[in-house]
CSV table of C-alpha atoms and ligand atoms in Angstrom, one decimal:
chain,number,residue,atom,x,y,z
V,26,MET,CA,-142.5,44.3,59.7
V,27,PRO,CA,-142.1,42.0,56.7
V,28,GLU,CA,-142.9,43.5,53.3
V,29,THR,CA,-146.2,42.6,51.7
V,30,GLY,CA,-144.3,40.7,48.9
V,31,MET,CA,-142.6,38.6,51.6
V,32,ILE,CA,-145.9,37.7,53.3
V,33,GLN,CA,-147.3,36.8,49.9
V,34,SER,CA,-144.4,34.5,49.0
V,35,THR,CA,-144.6,32.8,52.4
V,36,ALA,CA,-148.3,32.2,51.9
V,37,THR,CA,-147.6,30.9,48.4
V,38,ASP,CA,-144.9,28.5,49.8
V,39,GLN,CA,-147.3,27.3,52.5
V,40,LEU,CA,-150.0,26.7,49.9
V,41,ARG,CA,-147.7,24.8,47.6
V,42,ALA,CA,-146.5,22.7,50.5
V,43,LEU,CA,-150.1,21.9,51.5
V,44,GLN,CA,-151.0,21.1,47.9
V,45,PHE,CA,-148.0,18.7,47.6
V,46,ALA,CA,-148.8,16.9,50.8
V,47,ASN,CA,-152.4,16.4,49.7
V,48,LEU,CA,-151.4,15.5,46.2
V,49,GLN,CA,-149.3,12.6,47.6
V,50,SER,CA,-152.1,11.3,49.7
V,51,VAL,CA,-154.7,11.5,46.9
V,52,ILE,CA,-152.4,9.7,44.5
V,53,ALA,CA,-151.7,7.0,47.0
V,54,HIS,CA,-155.5,6.7,47.7
V,55,VAL,CA,-156.5,6.4,44.0
V,56,PHE,CA,-153.6,4.0,43.2
V,57,GLU,CA,-154.8,1.7,45.9
V,58,ASN,CA,-158.6,2.1,45.6
V,59,ASN,CA,-159.4,3.0,42.0
V,60,ALA,CA,-158.9,0.3,39.3
V,61,HIS,CA,-158.8,2.9,36.5
V,62,TYR,CA,-156.0,4.9,38.1
V,63,HIS,CA,-154.1,1.8,39.2
V,64,GLU,CA,-154.0,0.6,35.6
V,65,ALA,CA,-153.4,4.1,34.1
V,66,PHE,CA,-150.5,4.8,36.4
V,67,ALA,CA,-149.0,1.3,35.7
V,68,LYS,CA,-149.4,1.9,31.9
V,69,SER,CA,-147.4,5.2,32.3
V,70,GLY,CA,-144.8,3.4,34.5
V,71,ILE,CA,-145.6,5.5,37.5
V,72,THR,CA,-146.0,4.6,41.1
V,73,PRO,CA,-147.0,7.1,43.8
V,74,GLY,CA,-143.4,7.3,45.1
V,75,ASP,CA,-142.3,8.8,41.8
V,76,ILE,CA,-144.2,12.0,42.5
V,77,LYS,CA,-141.5,14.0,44.4
V,78,ASN,CA,-142.7,17.6,43.9
V,79,LEU,CA,-145.7,19.5,42.5
V,80,SER,CA,-144.4,19.8,39.0
V,81,ASP,CA,-144.1,16.0,38.8
V,82,ILE,CA,-147.9,16.1,38.4
V,83,ALA,CA,-147.2,16.6,34.7
V,84,ARG,CA,-146.0,13.0,34.6
V,85,LEU,CA,-149.4,11.7,35.5
V,86,PRO,CA,-151.9,10.7,32.9
V,87,PHE,CA,-155.0,12.9,32.1
V,88,THR,CA,-158.5,11.8,33.0
V,89,THR,CA,-161.3,12.5,30.5
V,90,LYS,CA,-165.1,12.4,30.5
V,91,ALA,CA,-164.8,9.2,28.5
V,92,ASP,CA,-162.8,7.6,31.3
V,93,LEU,CA,-165.6,8.4,33.7
V,94,ARG,CA,-168.3,7.2,31.4
V,95,ALA,CA,-166.4,3.9,30.8
V,96,HIS,CA,-167.0,3.1,34.5
V,97,TYR,CA,-170.7,4.1,34.6
V,98,PRO,CA,-172.3,4.3,37.0
V,99,PHE,CA,-170.2,3.8,40.1
V,100,GLY,CA,-167.0,2.2,38.9
V,101,PHE,CA,-165.0,5.4,39.4
V,102,PHE,CA,-165.6,5.7,43.1
V,103,SER,CA,-162.5,5.2,45.2
V,104,VAL,CA,-164.4,4.3,48.4
V,105,PRO,CA,-166.8,1.5,49.2
V,106,MET,CA,-170.4,2.4,48.3
V,107,ASP,CA,-171.5,2.5,52.0
V,108,GLN,CA,-169.3,5.5,52.5
V,109,VAL,CA,-170.9,7.5,49.7
V,110,ARG,CA,-173.5,9.8,51.1
V,111,ARG,CA,-174.7,11.5,47.9
V,112,ILE,CA,-174.7,11.1,44.2
V,113,HIS,CA,-175.0,13.7,41.5
V,114,ALA,CA,-174.9,13.4,37.7
V,115,SER,CA,-174.2,15.7,34.9
V,116,SER,CA,-176.2,15.0,31.8
V,117,GLY,CA,-173.9,15.5,28.8
V,118,THR,CA,-175.4,16.3,25.4
V,119,THR,CA,-175.2,12.7,24.4
V,120,GLY,CA,-175.2,9.2,25.9
V,121,LYS,CA,-174.9,8.3,29.6
V,122,PRO,CA,-174.6,10.9,32.3
V,123,THR,CA,-171.4,11.3,34.3
V,124,VAL,CA,-172.0,10.1,37.8
V,125,VAL,CA,-170.2,11.6,40.8
V,126,GLY,CA,-170.2,10.7,44.5
V,127,TYR,CA,-169.3,12.4,47.8
V,128,THR,CA,-168.5,11.1,51.3
V,129,GLU,CA,-169.6,12.9,54.3
V,130,ALA,CA,-166.2,14.7,54.5
V,131,ASP,CA,-166.5,15.6,50.8
V,132,LEU,CA,-169.9,17.2,51.4
V,133,LYS,CA,-168.5,19.2,54.3
V,134,VAL,CA,-165.6,20.5,52.1
V,135,TRP,CA,-168.1,21.4,49.3
V,136,ALA,CA,-170.4,23.3,51.7
V,137,SER,CA,-167.4,25.2,53.1
V,138,LEU,CA,-166.2,26.2,49.7
V,139,VAL,CA,-169.6,27.4,48.5
V,140,ALA,CA,-169.8,29.3,51.9
V,141,ARG,CA,-166.4,30.9,51.1
V,142,SER,CA,-167.6,31.8,47.7
V,143,ILE,CA,-170.7,33.5,49.2
V,144,GLN,CA,-168.4,35.4,51.6
V,145,VAL,CA,-166.1,36.7,48.9
V,146,ALA,CA,-169.2,37.7,47.0
V,147,GLY,CA,-170.1,40.0,49.9
V,148,GLY,CA,-172.6,37.6,51.6
V,149,LYS,CA,-172.9,37.9,55.4
V,150,PRO,CA,-174.5,35.7,58.0
V,151,GLY,CA,-178.2,36.5,58.4
V,152,MET,CA,-178.7,37.3,54.7
V,153,LYS,CA,-181.4,35.4,52.7
V,154,VAL,CA,-180.3,33.6,49.6
V,155,HIS,CA,-182.7,32.7,46.8
V,156,VAL,CA,-181.3,29.6,45.1
V,157,ALA,CA,-182.7,29.3,41.5
V,158,TYR,CA,-180.2,26.7,40.2
V,159,GLY,CA,-182.0,23.5,39.5
V,160,TYR,CA,-182.2,21.0,42.4
V,161,GLY,CA,-181.8,17.3,41.7
V,162,LEU,CA,-179.0,15.4,40.0
V,163,PHE,CA,-177.5,18.7,38.8
V,164,THR,CA,-175.0,19.9,41.3
V,165,GLY,CA,-176.1,23.6,41.1
V,166,GLY,CA,-179.1,23.6,43.5
V,167,LEU,CA,-178.1,21.3,46.3
V,168,GLY,CA,-174.4,22.5,46.0
V,169,ALA,CA,-175.5,26.1,46.5
V,170,HIS,CA,-178.0,25.1,49.2
V,171,TYR,CA,-175.7,23.6,51.7
V,172,GLY,CA,-173.1,26.3,51.1
V,173,VAL,CA,-175.7,29.0,52.0
V,174,GLU,CA,-176.5,27.2,55.3
V,175,GLU,CA,-172.8,26.8,56.0
V,176,ALA,CA,-172.3,30.6,55.4
V,177,GLY,CA,-174.9,31.3,58.2
V,178,CYS,CA,-177.4,32.6,55.7
V,179,THR,CA,-181.0,31.6,55.2
V,180,VAL,CA,-181.6,29.4,52.1
V,181,ILE,CA,-184.7,29.8,49.9
V,182,PRO,CA,-184.6,26.6,47.9
V,183,MET,CA,-186.6,27.8,44.9
V,184,SER,CA,-184.9,25.6,42.2
V,185,GLY,CA,-185.2,26.5,38.5
V,186,GLY,CA,-188.5,27.0,36.6
V,187,GLN,CA,-191.9,28.4,37.6
V,188,THR,CA,-190.7,31.9,36.6
V,189,GLU,CA,-193.8,33.7,37.7
V,190,LYS,CA,-193.4,32.2,41.2
V,191,GLN,CA,-189.7,33.1,41.2
V,192,VAL,CA,-190.7,36.8,41.0
V,193,GLN,CA,-193.3,36.4,43.6
V,194,MET,CA,-190.9,34.8,46.0
V,195,ILE,CA,-188.3,37.5,45.4
V,196,MET,CA,-190.9,40.2,46.1
V,197,ASP,CA,-192.4,38.4,49.2
V,198,PHE,CA,-189.4,36.8,50.8
V,199,GLN,CA,-187.0,39.7,50.2
V,200,PRO,CA,-183.8,37.9,49.6
V,201,ASP,CA,-180.4,39.7,49.7
V,202,ILE,CA,-178.7,37.3,47.3
V,203,ILE,CA,-179.7,35.3,44.2
V,204,MET,CA,-177.8,32.3,42.9
V,205,VAL,CA,-178.9,31.4,39.3
V,206,THR,CA,-177.5,31.0,35.8
V,207,PRO,CA,-177.1,34.4,34.1
V,208,SER,CA,-179.4,33.3,31.3
V,209,TYR,CA,-182.2,32.4,33.6
V,210,MET,CA,-181.7,35.7,35.4
V,211,LEU,CA,-182.6,37.4,32.1
V,212,THR,CA,-185.7,35.2,31.9
V,213,ILE,CA,-186.6,36.4,35.4
V,214,LEU,CA,-186.0,40.0,34.3
V,215,ASP,CA,-188.5,39.5,31.4
V,216,GLU,CA,-191.0,38.3,34.0
V,217,PHE,CA,-190.5,41.4,36.2
V,218,HIS,CA,-191.3,43.5,33.1
V,219,LYS,CA,-194.3,41.4,32.2
V,220,GLN,CA,-195.7,41.8,35.7
V,221,GLY,CA,-195.1,45.6,35.5
V,222,LEU,CA,-192.7,45.4,38.5
V,223,ASP,CA,-189.5,47.4,38.8
V,224,PRO,CA,-186.5,45.0,39.0
V,225,ARG,CA,-184.3,47.7,40.5
V,226,ALA,CA,-186.7,48.0,43.5
V,227,THR,CA,-186.2,44.5,44.9
V,228,SER,CA,-184.3,43.6,48.1
V,229,LEU,CA,-181.6,41.9,46.0
V,230,LYS,CA,-178.0,43.2,46.4
V,231,ILE,CA,-175.8,40.5,45.0
V,232,GLY,CA,-176.1,37.9,42.3
V,233,ILE,CA,-173.8,34.8,42.1
V,234,PHE,CA,-174.0,33.6,38.6
V,235,GLY,CA,-172.4,30.6,36.9
V,236,ALA,CA,-172.9,27.2,35.3
V,237,GLU,CA,-172.5,28.6,31.8
V,238,PRO,CA,-170.2,31.0,30.0
V,239,TRP,CA,-171.1,34.7,30.2
V,240,THR,CA,-169.4,38.0,29.5
V,241,ASP,CA,-168.6,41.2,31.3
V,242,ALA,CA,-171.1,42.9,28.9
V,243,MET,CA,-173.8,40.6,30.3
V,244,ARG,CA,-172.6,41.4,33.8
V,245,HIS,CA,-173.2,45.1,33.2
V,246,GLU,CA,-176.6,44.4,31.7
V,247,ILE,CA,-177.7,42.3,34.7
V,248,GLU,CA,-176.2,44.7,37.2
V,249,SER,CA,-177.9,47.8,35.8
V,250,ALA,CA,-181.2,46.0,35.2
V,251,PHE,CA,-181.5,44.8,38.8
V,252,GLY,CA,-179.2,47.4,40.6
V,253,ILE,CA,-177.1,44.6,42.1
V,254,ASP,CA,-173.4,43.4,42.1
V,255,ALA,CA,-173.0,40.4,39.8
V,256,VAL,CA,-170.2,37.9,40.4
V,257,ASP,CA,-169.0,34.8,38.7
V,258,ILE,CA,-169.0,31.3,40.3
V,259,TYR,CA,-167.4,28.4,38.5
V,260,GLY,CA,-167.5,24.7,39.0
V,261,LEU,CA,-168.1,21.3,37.4
V,262,SER,CA,-169.6,18.1,38.7
V,263,GLU,CA,-166.6,16.0,38.0
V,264,VAL,CA,-164.5,18.1,40.2
V,265,MET,CA,-167.1,19.0,42.9
V,266,GLY,CA,-169.9,21.2,41.6
V,267,PRO,CA,-170.4,25.0,42.1
V,268,GLY,CA,-167.6,26.6,44.2
V,269,VAL,CA,-164.4,25.3,42.6
V,270,ALA,CA,-163.6,28.9,42.0
V,271,SER,CA,-165.5,32.1,42.7
V,272,GLU,CA,-165.2,35.9,42.3
V,273,SER,CA,-164.9,38.7,44.8
V,274,ALA,CA,-167.5,41.4,44.6
V,275,ILE,CA,-164.8,44.0,45.4
V,276,MET,CA,-162.4,42.9,42.7
V,277,LYS,CA,-164.7,41.5,40.0
V,278,ASP,CA,-161.6,40.3,38.2
V,279,GLY,CA,-162.4,36.7,37.6
V,280,PRO,CA,-162.9,33.7,40.0
V,281,THR,CA,-160.2,32.7,42.5
V,282,ILE,CA,-159.6,29.0,42.3
V,283,TRP,CA,-159.9,27.4,45.8
V,284,GLU,CA,-156.4,26.0,45.4
V,285,ASP,CA,-156.3,24.4,48.8
V,286,HIS,CA,-158.6,21.8,47.4
V,287,PHE,CA,-158.0,21.7,43.6
V,288,TYR,CA,-154.8,22.0,41.7
V,289,PRO,CA,-155.2,23.8,38.4
V,290,GLU,CA,-153.1,23.5,35.2
V,291,ILE,CA,-153.6,25.0,31.8
V,292,ILE,CA,-152.5,22.7,28.9
V,293,ASN,CA,-152.3,22.9,25.2
V,294,PRO,CA,-155.4,21.0,24.2
V,295,ILE,CA,-153.7,19.4,21.3
V,296,THR,CA,-150.2,18.4,22.7
V,297,GLY,CA,-151.2,18.1,26.3
V,298,ALA,CA,-148.1,20.3,27.3
V,299,VAL,CA,-148.5,22.4,30.4
V,300,LEU,CA,-148.6,26.1,29.6
V,301,PRO,CA,-147.3,28.9,31.8
V,302,ASP,CA,-149.7,31.1,33.8
V,303,GLY,CA,-151.3,33.8,31.6
V,304,GLU,CA,-151.5,31.6,28.5
V,305,ILE,CA,-154.9,30.5,27.3
V,306,GLY,CA,-155.5,26.7,27.0
V,307,GLU,CA,-157.6,24.0,28.5
V,308,LEU,CA,-158.2,24.0,32.2
V,309,VAL,CA,-157.2,20.8,34.0
V,310,PHE,CA,-157.9,20.0,37.6
V,311,THR,CA,-156.5,17.5,40.2
V,312,SER,CA,-158.6,16.9,43.3
V,313,LEU,CA,-156.4,17.4,46.4
V,314,THR,CA,-158.8,16.4,49.2
V,315,LYS,CA,-161.7,14.5,47.6
V,316,GLN,CA,-162.3,11.0,49.0
V,317,ALA,CA,-165.2,9.4,47.1
V,318,MET,CA,-164.2,10.3,43.6
V,319,PRO,CA,-161.0,12.2,43.3
V,320,VAL,CA,-159.9,13.0,39.7
V,321,ILE,CA,-156.3,13.3,38.6
V,322,ARG,CA,-155.6,15.9,35.8
V,323,TYR,CA,-159.2,16.0,34.7
V,324,ARG,CA,-159.6,17.7,31.3
V,325,THR,CA,-162.5,20.2,31.7
V,326,ARG,CA,-162.6,21.2,28.0
V,327,ASP,CA,-163.0,24.8,29.4
V,328,LEU,CA,-160.7,27.3,27.8
V,329,THR,CA,-159.2,30.0,30.0
V,330,CYS,CA,-155.9,31.1,31.6
V,331,LEU,CA,-154.4,31.2,35.1
V,332,LEU,CA,-153.8,34.7,36.6
V,333,PRO,CA,-152.1,35.8,39.9
V,334,GLY,CA,-154.2,36.0,43.0
V,335,THR,CA,-155.7,39.3,44.1
V,336,LEU,CA,-157.7,38.5,47.3
V,337,SER,CA,-156.5,39.9,50.6
V,338,GLY,CA,-155.1,37.6,53.3
V,339,PRO,CA,-154.1,34.0,52.9
V,340,LEU,CA,-156.6,33.5,50.0
V,341,GLY,CA,-154.5,35.9,48.0
V,342,ALA,CA,-151.9,33.2,47.3
V,343,MET,CA,-154.5,31.4,45.3
V,344,ARG,CA,-154.6,32.0,41.6
V,345,ARG,CA,-157.5,33.3,39.6
V,346,MET,CA,-158.9,32.0,36.3
V,347,GLY,CA,-159.8,34.3,33.4
V,348,ARG,CA,-163.4,34.3,32.3
V,349,ILE,CA,-164.2,31.1,30.5
V,350,ARG,CA,-164.4,31.9,26.8
V,351,GLY,CA,-166.2,28.7,26.1
V,352,ARG,CA,-165.9,25.0,26.1
V,353,SER,CA,-163.9,23.4,23.3
V,354,ASP,CA,-167.3,21.6,22.5
V,355,ASP,CA,-169.0,25.0,21.9
V,356,MET,CA,-166.3,26.2,19.6
V,357,MET,CA,-167.6,26.7,16.1
V,358,ILE,CA,-165.2,26.6,13.2
V,359,ILE,CA,-166.7,28.9,10.5
V,360,ARG,CA,-164.6,28.7,7.3
V,361,GLY,CA,-161.5,28.1,9.3
V,362,VAL,CA,-162.1,30.7,12.0
V,363,ASN,CA,-162.7,29.6,15.6
V,364,VAL,CA,-165.8,31.4,17.1
V,365,PHE,CA,-167.4,31.1,20.6
V,366,PRO,CA,-170.9,32.3,21.4
V,367,THR,CA,-169.4,34.5,24.1
V,368,GLN,CA,-167.7,36.6,21.4
V,369,ILE,CA,-171.0,37.2,19.8
V,370,GLU,CA,-172.6,38.0,23.1
V,371,GLU,CA,-170.0,40.6,23.8
V,372,LEU,CA,-170.5,42.3,20.5
V,373,LEU,CA,-174.3,42.4,20.5
V,374,PHE,CA,-174.3,44.6,23.6
V,375,ARG,CA,-172.6,47.3,21.5
V,376,CYS,CA,-175.4,47.5,19.0
V,377,PRO,CA,-178.4,49.7,19.5
V,378,GLY,CA,-181.8,48.1,19.9
V,379,LEU,CA,-180.6,44.5,20.3
V,380,ALA,CA,-181.6,42.4,23.3
V,381,PRO,CA,-179.3,39.9,24.9
V,382,HIS,CA,-181.4,37.0,23.7
V,383,PHE,CA,-179.7,35.3,20.7
V,384,LEU,CA,-179.2,32.0,19.0
V,385,ILE,CA,-176.5,31.1,16.5
V,386,GLU,CA,-177.7,28.9,13.7
V,387,LEU,CA,-175.2,27.0,11.6
V,388,THR,CA,-176.0,25.7,8.1
V,389,ARG,CA,-174.1,24.4,5.1
V,390,PRO,CA,-176.1,25.4,2.1
V,391,HIS,CA,-173.4,25.3,-0.6
V,392,ARG,CA,-170.9,23.0,1.1
V,393,MET,CA,-169.7,26.1,3.0
V,394,ASP,CA,-170.5,26.8,6.6
V,395,GLU,CA,-172.8,29.8,7.2
V,396,MET,CA,-173.6,31.4,10.5
V,397,THR,CA,-176.9,33.2,11.2
V,398,ILE,CA,-177.2,35.2,14.4
V,399,LYS,CA,-180.9,35.3,15.4
V,400,VAL,CA,-181.2,38.1,17.9
V,401,GLU,CA,-184.3,39.7,19.5
V,402,ALA,CA,-185.1,43.4,19.4
V,403,ARG,CA,-185.3,45.1,22.8
V,404,PRO,CA,-189.0,45.6,23.6
V,405,ASP,CA,-188.4,49.4,23.7
V,406,ALA,CA,-186.7,49.4,20.4
V,407,THR,CA,-189.6,50.0,18.1
V,408,ASP,CA,-187.9,52.3,15.7
V,409,ASP,CA,-187.1,50.4,12.5
V,410,ALA,CA,-184.2,52.7,11.6
V,411,SER,CA,-182.3,52.0,14.9
V,412,LEU,CA,-182.9,48.3,14.6
V,413,LEU,CA,-181.5,48.3,11.1
V,414,ASP,CA,-178.5,50.1,12.5
V,415,GLY,CA,-178.1,47.4,15.2
V,416,LYS,CA,-178.3,44.7,12.6
V,417,THR,CA,-175.8,46.3,10.3
V,418,GLN,CA,-173.5,47.2,13.2
V,419,LEU,CA,-173.5,43.6,14.6
V,420,ALA,CA,-172.7,42.1,11.2
V,421,ALA,CA,-169.9,44.6,10.7
V,422,LEU,CA,-168.4,44.0,14.2
V,423,VAL,CA,-168.5,40.3,13.7
V,424,LYS,CA,-166.7,40.6,10.4
V,425,GLU,CA,-164.2,43.1,11.7
V,426,LEU,CA,-163.4,41.7,15.1
V,427,ILE,CA,-164.0,37.9,14.7
V,428,GLY,CA,-163.3,37.7,11.0
V,429,VAL,CA,-166.3,35.8,9.8
V,430,THR,CA,-169.3,36.9,7.7
V,431,ALA,CA,-172.6,36.4,9.6
V,432,ARG,CA,-176.1,37.0,8.6
V,433,VAL,CA,-178.1,38.8,11.3
V,434,ASP,CA,-181.8,38.2,11.7
V,435,ILE,CA,-183.7,40.5,14.0
V,436,LEU,CA,-186.6,38.8,15.8
V,437,MET,CA,-189.6,40.2,17.7
V,438,PRO,CA,-189.1,40.4,21.5
V,439,GLY,CA,-190.0,37.1,23.1
V,440,THR,CA,-189.6,34.9,20.1
V,441,LEU,CA,-186.7,32.8,21.3
V,442,THR,CA,-187.2,30.0,23.9
V,443,ARG,CA,-186.1,31.3,27.3
V,444,SER,CA,-183.6,29.5,29.4
V,445,VAL,CA,-184.6,28.1,32.8
V,446,GLY,CA,-181.1,26.8,33.5
V,447,LYS,CA,-178.1,26.5,31.1
V,448,VAL,CA,-178.8,28.3,27.9
V,449,GLN,CA,-178.2,26.6,24.5
V,450,ARG,CA,-176.7,29.2,22.1
V,451,ILE,CA,-176.0,27.1,19.1
V,452,ARG,CA,-178.4,25.3,16.7
V,453,ASP,CA,-176.3,23.2,14.3
V,454,LEU,CA,-178.3,22.4,11.2
V,455,ARG,CA,-175.2,21.6,9.1
V,456,THR,CA,-175.9,17.8,8.8
V,457,LEU,CA,-179.5,18.6,7.7
V,458,SER,CA,-178.4,21.0,5.0
V,459,PRO,CA,-178.2,19.7,1.4
W,520,DLL,O1,-172.5,23.7,36.1
W,520,DLL,C1,-171.7,23.4,38.3
W,520,DLL,C2,-172.2,24.8,38.7
W,520,DLL,C3,-173.4,25.0,39.1
W,520,DLL,C4,-171.3,25.9,38.6
W,520,DLL,C5,-173.8,26.3,39.5
W,520,DLL,C6,-171.7,27.2,38.9
W,520,DLL,C7,-172.9,27.4,39.4
W,520,DLL,P1,-171.8,20.9,35.3
W,520,DLL,O2,-173.2,20.8,35.0
W,520,DLL,O3,-171.0,19.7,35.5
W,520,DLL,O4,-171.6,21.7,36.7
W,520,DLL,O5,-171.2,21.9,34.2
W,520,DLL,C8,-169.8,22.2,34.2
W,520,DLL,O6,-170.3,24.3,33.1
W,520,DLL,O7,-167.2,22.7,32.7
W,520,DLL,C9,-168.2,24.9,32.3
W,520,DLL,O8,-168.2,24.5,30.9
W,520,DLL,C10,-169.6,25.4,32.6
W,520,DLL,N1,-169.5,26.4,33.7
W,520,DLL,C11,-169.7,26.3,35.0
W,520,DLL,N2,-169.5,27.5,35.6
W,520,DLL,C12,-169.1,28.4,34.7
W,520,DLL,C13,-168.8,29.8,34.7
W,520,DLL,C14,-172.0,23.0,36.9
W,520,DLL,N3,-168.8,30.5,35.8
W,520,DLL,C15,-169.5,23.1,33.1
W,520,DLL,N4,-168.4,30.3,33.5
W,520,DLL,C16,-168.1,23.7,33.2
W,520,DLL,C17,-168.4,29.6,32.4
W,520,DLL,C18,-169.1,27.7,33.5
W,520,DLL,N5,-168.7,28.3,32.3
């Protein structure tokens, strides 16, 4: 009997060999069929033949969102339009959306990877899955949808919004699994309370949450409120959509990247240098099997690290990613200190009486950045003294653990606008401040 370590290293070798073979074909494909890459490779003095092993990937130029936008709408496709079966788009905060396309084979791979994600989350054929990610140009709804079918489950294509109806469908259709953003799950939780229903008494067993950064503290909040297992699913439109990486319900130790289809790297966001596994930096992906719109070294702007695989069987050779701390776009620099909304989220769960509904307001009243955390009181926290404690404690924790001074405003329950999809945690009023 070979030792487990030996099996693992064989599986890793096989995975690396598969990745390299697919990398070579994808590079040849984009060099021939994508004007942007043809030019970008030529500029870097590289031809597909120069890529002789996986680490040569570091010689290839990066791709950014700006590159995709420059070819809006369909100029980044690497196949003729008549081979594109579906289009999605991600609406950035400003300007034109980023458009992505899929061939029939791409859609099959996508469905199979979402199905794999559902399986590692504990989903079994025959289960019912309530999909509350938005349907439409956003990849969340339809991406989840076809994966549910591929997993042999029954899909309930609810989409986002109509929160009252979400609750009714959960009560009446008795789903086993829900797929939704974590922030919208909290909105659904409010609705359960509003209707006087017990969220722990539903048929739900598993929640597959993603599309926005969230913390382990939020995981515990959702798990205990609904009595379910909550796992993390990661993805981005430019690379595929939901299901680029997903977390096992047994391990709950961060999403495993489906490395048979996507090659991950972590780079120093400033120098572009590749960082070793375990170090935090910007996540970069290269498509290994995409046809319609492969991306080479796509800079996600998501900050995380790569960790060793922990799944059993052949999937165990695939690495995990740490929880996303945030996107570089969401990083606030308060008097020289880098702060992410997830850091605030983590801390507010430690404070008595504070609800997980918060908004960070940035102002610049005296030419100095100031941060105000507006956070709601929990509906059951009516006692002024404990709320004052929560407020003082949050400000103290933020000062001690993040190193910035924040003002904390406690709001009445229900004051902040609720999310129906991706939540917006920052309101930047700095340009408006005198
Ligand atoms: O949000 C795809 C998706 C849908 C993933 C449903 C998971 C579930 P985009 O709209 O292109 O695609 O946004 C991608 O969302 O670069 C991250 O910043 C963030 N994101 C996605 N999943 C996670 C996650 C979809 N699990 C951007 N944790 C990504 C943290 C996430 N951030």
